XYZ file of C-alpha atoms in Angstrom:
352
model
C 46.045 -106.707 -36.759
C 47.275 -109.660 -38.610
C 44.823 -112.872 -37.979
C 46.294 -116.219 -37.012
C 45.943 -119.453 -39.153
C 42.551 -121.377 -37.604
C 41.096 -124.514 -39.593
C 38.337 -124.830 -41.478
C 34.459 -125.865 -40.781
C 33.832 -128.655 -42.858
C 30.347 -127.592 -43.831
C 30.596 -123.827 -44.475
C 34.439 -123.061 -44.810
C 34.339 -120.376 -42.086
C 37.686 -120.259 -39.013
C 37.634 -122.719 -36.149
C 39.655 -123.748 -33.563
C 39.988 -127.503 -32.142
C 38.057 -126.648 -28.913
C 34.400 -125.926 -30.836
C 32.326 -127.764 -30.752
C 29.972 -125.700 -33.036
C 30.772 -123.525 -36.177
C 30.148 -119.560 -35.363
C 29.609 -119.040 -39.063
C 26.920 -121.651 -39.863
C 26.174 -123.946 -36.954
C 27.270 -126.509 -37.781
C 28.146 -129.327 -35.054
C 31.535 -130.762 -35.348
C 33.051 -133.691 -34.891
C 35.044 -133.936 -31.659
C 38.838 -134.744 -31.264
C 40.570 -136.722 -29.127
C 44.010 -134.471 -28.675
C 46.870 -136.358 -26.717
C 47.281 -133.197 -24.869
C 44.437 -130.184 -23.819
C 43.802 -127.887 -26.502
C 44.095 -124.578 -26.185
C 40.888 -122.753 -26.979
C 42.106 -119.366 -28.124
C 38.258 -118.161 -28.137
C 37.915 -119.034 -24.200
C 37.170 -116.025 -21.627
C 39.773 -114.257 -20.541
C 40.002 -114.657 -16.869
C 40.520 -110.724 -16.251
C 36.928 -109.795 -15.521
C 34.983 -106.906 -16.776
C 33.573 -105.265 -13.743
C 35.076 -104.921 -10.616
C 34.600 -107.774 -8.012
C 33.512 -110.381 -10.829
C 36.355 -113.020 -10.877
C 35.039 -115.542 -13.405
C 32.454 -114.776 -16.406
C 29.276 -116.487 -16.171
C 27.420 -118.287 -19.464
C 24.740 -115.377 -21.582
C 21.732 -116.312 -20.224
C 19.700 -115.319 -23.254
C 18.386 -115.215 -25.429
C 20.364 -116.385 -28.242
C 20.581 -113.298 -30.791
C 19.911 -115.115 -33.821
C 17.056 -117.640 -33.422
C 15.823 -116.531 -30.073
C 16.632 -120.258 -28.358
C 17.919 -120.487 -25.008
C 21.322 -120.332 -24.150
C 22.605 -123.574 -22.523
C 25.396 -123.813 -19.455
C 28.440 -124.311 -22.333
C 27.907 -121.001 -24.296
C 25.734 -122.231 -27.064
C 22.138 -122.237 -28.270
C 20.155 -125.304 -27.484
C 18.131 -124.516 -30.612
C 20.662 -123.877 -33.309
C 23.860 -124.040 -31.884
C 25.090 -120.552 -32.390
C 27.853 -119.338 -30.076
C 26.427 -117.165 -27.750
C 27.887 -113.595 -27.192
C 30.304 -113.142 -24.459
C 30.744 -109.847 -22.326
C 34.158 -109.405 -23.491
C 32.624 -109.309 -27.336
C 31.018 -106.278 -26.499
C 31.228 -103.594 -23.348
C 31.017 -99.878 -22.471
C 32.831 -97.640 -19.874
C 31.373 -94.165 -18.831
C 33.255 -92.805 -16.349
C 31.813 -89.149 -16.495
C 28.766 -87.658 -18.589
C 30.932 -86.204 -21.050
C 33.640 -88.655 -20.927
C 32.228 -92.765 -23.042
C 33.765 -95.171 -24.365
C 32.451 -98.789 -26.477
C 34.957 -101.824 -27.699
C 33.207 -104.089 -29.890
C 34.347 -107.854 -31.235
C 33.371 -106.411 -35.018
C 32.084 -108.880 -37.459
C 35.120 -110.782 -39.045
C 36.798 -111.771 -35.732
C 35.832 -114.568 -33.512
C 36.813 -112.711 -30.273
C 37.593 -108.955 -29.540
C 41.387 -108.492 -28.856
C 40.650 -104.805 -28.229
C 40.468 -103.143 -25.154
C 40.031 -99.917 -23.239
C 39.948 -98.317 -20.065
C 39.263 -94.639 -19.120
C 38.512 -92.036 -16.066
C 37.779 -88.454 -15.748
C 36.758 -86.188 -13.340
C 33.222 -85.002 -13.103
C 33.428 -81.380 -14.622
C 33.327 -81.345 -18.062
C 36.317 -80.777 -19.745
C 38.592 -80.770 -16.693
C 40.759 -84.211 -16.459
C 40.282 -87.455 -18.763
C 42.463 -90.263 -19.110
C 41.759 -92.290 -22.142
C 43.441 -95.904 -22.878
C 43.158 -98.070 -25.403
C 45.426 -101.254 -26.036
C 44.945 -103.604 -29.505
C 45.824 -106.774 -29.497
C 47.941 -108.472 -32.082
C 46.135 -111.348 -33.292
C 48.884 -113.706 -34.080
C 49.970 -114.040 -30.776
C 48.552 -116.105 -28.111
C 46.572 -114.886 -25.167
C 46.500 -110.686 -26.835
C 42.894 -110.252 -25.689
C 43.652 -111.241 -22.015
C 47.122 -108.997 -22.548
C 45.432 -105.934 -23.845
C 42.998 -105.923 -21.353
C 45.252 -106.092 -18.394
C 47.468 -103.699 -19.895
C 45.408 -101.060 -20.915
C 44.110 -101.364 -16.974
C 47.517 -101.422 -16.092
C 48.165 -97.865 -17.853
C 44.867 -95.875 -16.539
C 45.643 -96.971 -12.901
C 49.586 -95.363 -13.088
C 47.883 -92.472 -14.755
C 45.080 -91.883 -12.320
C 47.386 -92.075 -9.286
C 49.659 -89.343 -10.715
C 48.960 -85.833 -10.982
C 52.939 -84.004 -11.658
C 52.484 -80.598 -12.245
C 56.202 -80.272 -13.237
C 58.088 -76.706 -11.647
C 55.091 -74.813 -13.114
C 56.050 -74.036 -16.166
C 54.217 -75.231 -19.559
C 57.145 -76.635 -20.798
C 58.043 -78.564 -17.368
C 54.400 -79.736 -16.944
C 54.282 -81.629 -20.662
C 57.572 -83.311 -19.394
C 55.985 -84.333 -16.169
C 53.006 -85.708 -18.041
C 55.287 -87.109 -20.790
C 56.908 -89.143 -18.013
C 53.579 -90.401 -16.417
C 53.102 -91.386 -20.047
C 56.384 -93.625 -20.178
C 55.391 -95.124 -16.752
C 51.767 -96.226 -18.097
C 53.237 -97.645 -20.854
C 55.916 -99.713 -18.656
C 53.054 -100.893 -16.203
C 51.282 -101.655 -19.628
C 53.996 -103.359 -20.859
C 54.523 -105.304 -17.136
C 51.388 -106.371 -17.711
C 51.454 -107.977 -20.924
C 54.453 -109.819 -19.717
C 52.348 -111.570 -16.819
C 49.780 -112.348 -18.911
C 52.739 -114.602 -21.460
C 53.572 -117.871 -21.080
C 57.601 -118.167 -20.515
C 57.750 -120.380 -23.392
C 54.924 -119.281 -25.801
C 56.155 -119.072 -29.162
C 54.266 -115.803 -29.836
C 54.360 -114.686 -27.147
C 51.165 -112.049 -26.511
C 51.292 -108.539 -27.726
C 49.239 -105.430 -27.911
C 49.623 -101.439 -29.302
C 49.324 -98.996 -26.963
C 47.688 -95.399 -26.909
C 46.479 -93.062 -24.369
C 45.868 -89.545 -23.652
C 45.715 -87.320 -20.525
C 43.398 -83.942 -20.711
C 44.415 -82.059 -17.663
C 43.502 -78.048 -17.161
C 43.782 -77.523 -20.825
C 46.660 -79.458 -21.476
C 46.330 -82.561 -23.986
C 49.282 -84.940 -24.279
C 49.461 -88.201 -26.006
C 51.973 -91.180 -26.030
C 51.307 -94.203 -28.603
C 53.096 -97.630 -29.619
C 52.007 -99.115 -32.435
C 49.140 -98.017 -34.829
C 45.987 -96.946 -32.758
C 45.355 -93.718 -32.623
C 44.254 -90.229 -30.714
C 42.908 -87.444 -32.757
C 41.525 -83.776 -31.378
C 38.540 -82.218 -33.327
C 38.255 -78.514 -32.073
C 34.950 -77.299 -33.111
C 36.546 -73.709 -34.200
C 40.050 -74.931 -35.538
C 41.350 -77.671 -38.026
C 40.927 -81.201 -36.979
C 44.523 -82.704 -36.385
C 46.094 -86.342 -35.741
C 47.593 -86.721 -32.769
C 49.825 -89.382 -33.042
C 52.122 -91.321 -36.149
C 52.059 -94.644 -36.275
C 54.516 -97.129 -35.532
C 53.910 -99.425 -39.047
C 55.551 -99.307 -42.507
C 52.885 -97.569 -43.522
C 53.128 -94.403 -41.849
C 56.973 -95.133 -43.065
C 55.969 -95.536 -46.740
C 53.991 -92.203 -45.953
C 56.756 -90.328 -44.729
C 59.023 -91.058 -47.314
C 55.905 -89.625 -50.222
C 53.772 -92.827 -50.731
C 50.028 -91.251 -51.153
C 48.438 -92.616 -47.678
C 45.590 -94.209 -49.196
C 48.342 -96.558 -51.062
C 50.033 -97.078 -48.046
C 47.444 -97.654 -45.612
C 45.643 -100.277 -48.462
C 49.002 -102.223 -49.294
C 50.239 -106.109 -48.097
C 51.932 -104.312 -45.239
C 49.245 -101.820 -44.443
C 49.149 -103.387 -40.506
C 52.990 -104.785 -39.968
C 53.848 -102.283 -36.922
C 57.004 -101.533 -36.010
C 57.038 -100.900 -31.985
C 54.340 -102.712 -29.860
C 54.209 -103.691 -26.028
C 55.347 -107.378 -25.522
C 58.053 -110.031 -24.648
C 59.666 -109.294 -28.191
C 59.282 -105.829 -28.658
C 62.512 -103.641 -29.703
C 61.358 -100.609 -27.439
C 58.115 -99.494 -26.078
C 58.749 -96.144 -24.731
C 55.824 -94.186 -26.302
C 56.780 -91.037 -28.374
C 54.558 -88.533 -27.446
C 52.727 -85.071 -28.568
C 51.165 -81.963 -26.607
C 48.697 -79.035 -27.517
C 46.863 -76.722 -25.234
C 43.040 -77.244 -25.423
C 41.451 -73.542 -25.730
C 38.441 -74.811 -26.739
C 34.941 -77.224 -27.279
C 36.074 -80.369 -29.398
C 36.221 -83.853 -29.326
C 38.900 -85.732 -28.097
C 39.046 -89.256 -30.261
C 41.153 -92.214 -29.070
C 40.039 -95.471 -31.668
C 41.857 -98.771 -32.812
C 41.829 -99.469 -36.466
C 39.073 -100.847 -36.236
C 37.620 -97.451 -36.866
C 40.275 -95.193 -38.874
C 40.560 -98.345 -41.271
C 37.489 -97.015 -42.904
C 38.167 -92.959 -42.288
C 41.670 -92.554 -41.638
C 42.734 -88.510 -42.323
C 41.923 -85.975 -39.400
C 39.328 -83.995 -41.482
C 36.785 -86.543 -42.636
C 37.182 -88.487 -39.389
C 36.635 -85.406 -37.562
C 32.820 -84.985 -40.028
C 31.930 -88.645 -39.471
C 32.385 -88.069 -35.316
C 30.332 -83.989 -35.195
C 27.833 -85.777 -37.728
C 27.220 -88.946 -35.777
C 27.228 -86.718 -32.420
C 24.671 -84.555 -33.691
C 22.941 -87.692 -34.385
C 22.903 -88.466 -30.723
C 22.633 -85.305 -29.162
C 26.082 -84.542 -28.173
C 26.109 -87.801 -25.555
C 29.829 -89.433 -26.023
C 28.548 -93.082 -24.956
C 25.245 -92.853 -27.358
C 28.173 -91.361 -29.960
C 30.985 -93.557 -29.476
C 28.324 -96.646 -30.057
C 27.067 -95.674 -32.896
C 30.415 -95.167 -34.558
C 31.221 -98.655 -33.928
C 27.920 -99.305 -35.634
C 29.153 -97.364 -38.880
C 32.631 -99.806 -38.617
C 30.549 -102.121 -38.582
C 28.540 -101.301 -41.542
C 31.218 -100.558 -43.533
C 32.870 -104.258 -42.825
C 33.788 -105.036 -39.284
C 37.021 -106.851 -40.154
C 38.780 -105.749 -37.151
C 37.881 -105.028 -33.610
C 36.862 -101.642 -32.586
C 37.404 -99.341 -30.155
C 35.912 -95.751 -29.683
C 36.763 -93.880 -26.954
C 35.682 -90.091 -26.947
C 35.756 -86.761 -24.707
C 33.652 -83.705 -25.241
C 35.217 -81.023 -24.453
């Protein structure tokens, strides 16, 4: 996603915003400000809370990751002033052994406007419900947004179950539809989370998958993405984005020139106050079966963006990790990483 205009440390150069009082980049302390009115801090803690029953983050205790020092009560090292790491920078869901997911703040960014949420059933392979929602970063609030709207999504998709009138054709409609109503709680979501008058007003992508009995249906708005990796077929993309990219690549433009261009990341559709329509076009196949179900922000396919390679970077790094979709799913953010980090990431996988 496109970033936001910040100002500049004095010392190193590197993005700040009026309300630090340290750089992130170098350290630096900074000279305070005197605003007329409060600033906004646009790298404060969202108040949605990461675990259940937690209604306000509390300060890293420590230590800090880069000199060791103790972490003081405002978030910042007491030796060298680095901004300590907050939980929403980096955090895990595992609903079910075979079922992981990690969202990570990347490198480039100073907070993580990803965010996920997932379920599944016990029994491997038998029902998993995979979310993930991507902030935009130009508009205000997106990492609180995406959060509570990805939420929003698994908890409409959890409660349902429509079998349709039993036949395959009338059970991908029923799950298409649970689909659209995720999306509108998603979308409900983002809308509580805006301020009436913002003047961008927060926004997010949306994606999300439901495995159910060998059925595999996914909806998306915007430009993340859900991929399935059989381990005996062809890997294949399950979604097309919404972003003049995938338009430039419809209409012949070689992807890698479309997905590298100035317009690479404009999307088209997103959730949000100003969005032209966010009913999420959808796709179904029938799981027959092992594979990996993949459901990433760009984060990841930035740096591996067609099916087949993708689909070698995930059985390689699994193999790496014995098969275990949280060990997996971390270490592919690790790779993002390592190839750049200049977006957030997002890795949520099934094993089927």
């Amino acid at each position: 996603m496109t970033s936001k205009t910040q100002t500049a440390c004095p010392s190193c150069g590197g993005p700040i915003s009026d309300a630090d009082r340290f750089c992130e980049a170098c350290g630096a302390e900074l000279t305070p400000t005197a605003p007329s009115t409060p600033a906004i801090d646009t790298d404060t803690e969202p108040t949605v809370e990461l675990d259940p029953g937690t209604t306000a983050p509390t300060p890293p205790a420590g230590p800090c990751r880069s000199c060791g020092g103790v972490i003081g009560p405002e978030g910042y090292c007491e030796n060298c002033g680095t901004k300590a790491a907050k939980p929403r920078d980096h955090f895990t869901e595992q609903p079910a052994t075979w079922v992981a997911g990690t969202c990570d703040r990347g490198i480039r960014h100073s907070r993580n406007e990803d965010a996920m949420a997932i379920a599944a059933d016990a029994e491997p392979g038998s029902r998993a419900l995979l979310v993930v929602c991507d902030g935009v970063s130009s508009s205000l609030d997106s990492d609180v947004a995406s959060l509570a709207a990805a939420r929003a999504a698994r908890e409409v998709l959890v409660a349902g179950r429509a079998q349709g009138l039993g036949t395959e054709s009338s059970r991908i409609g029923a799950v298409a539809a649970r689909l659209k109503a995720a999306a509108d709680a998603a979308s409900d979501a983002v809308l509580e989370n805006t301020s009436p008058d913002s003047p961008n007003p927060a926004s997010c992508t949306f994606v999300a998958t439901v495995l159910e009995d060998g059925l595999l249906v996914a909806g998306v708005v915007g430009d993340s993405r859900a991929y399935w990796f059989p381990d005996d077929a062809e890997p294949m993309a399950l979604t097309v984005d919404d972003s003049w990219a995938a338009e430039l690549i419809a209409t012949g433009v070689p992807r890698h020139e479309a997905e590298t261009g100035p317009q690479a990341h404009a999307i088209t559709r997103w959730l949000g106050k100003d969005a032209p329509d966010h009913t999420p076009r959808t796709t179904s196949v029938k799981v027959t079966g092992h594979g990996w179900l993949l459901v990433c922000s760009d984060g990841l396919w930035n740096y591996c963006s067609e099916a087949a390679p993708l689909a070698d970077l995930v059985r390689q790094t699994a193999a790496a990790h014995n098969g275990e979709p949280l060990a997996t799913s971390s270490a592919l953010v690790d790779w993002a990483n390592a190839q750049g980090g200049q977006d957030n990431i997002t890795v949520a996988l099934a094993r089927l």
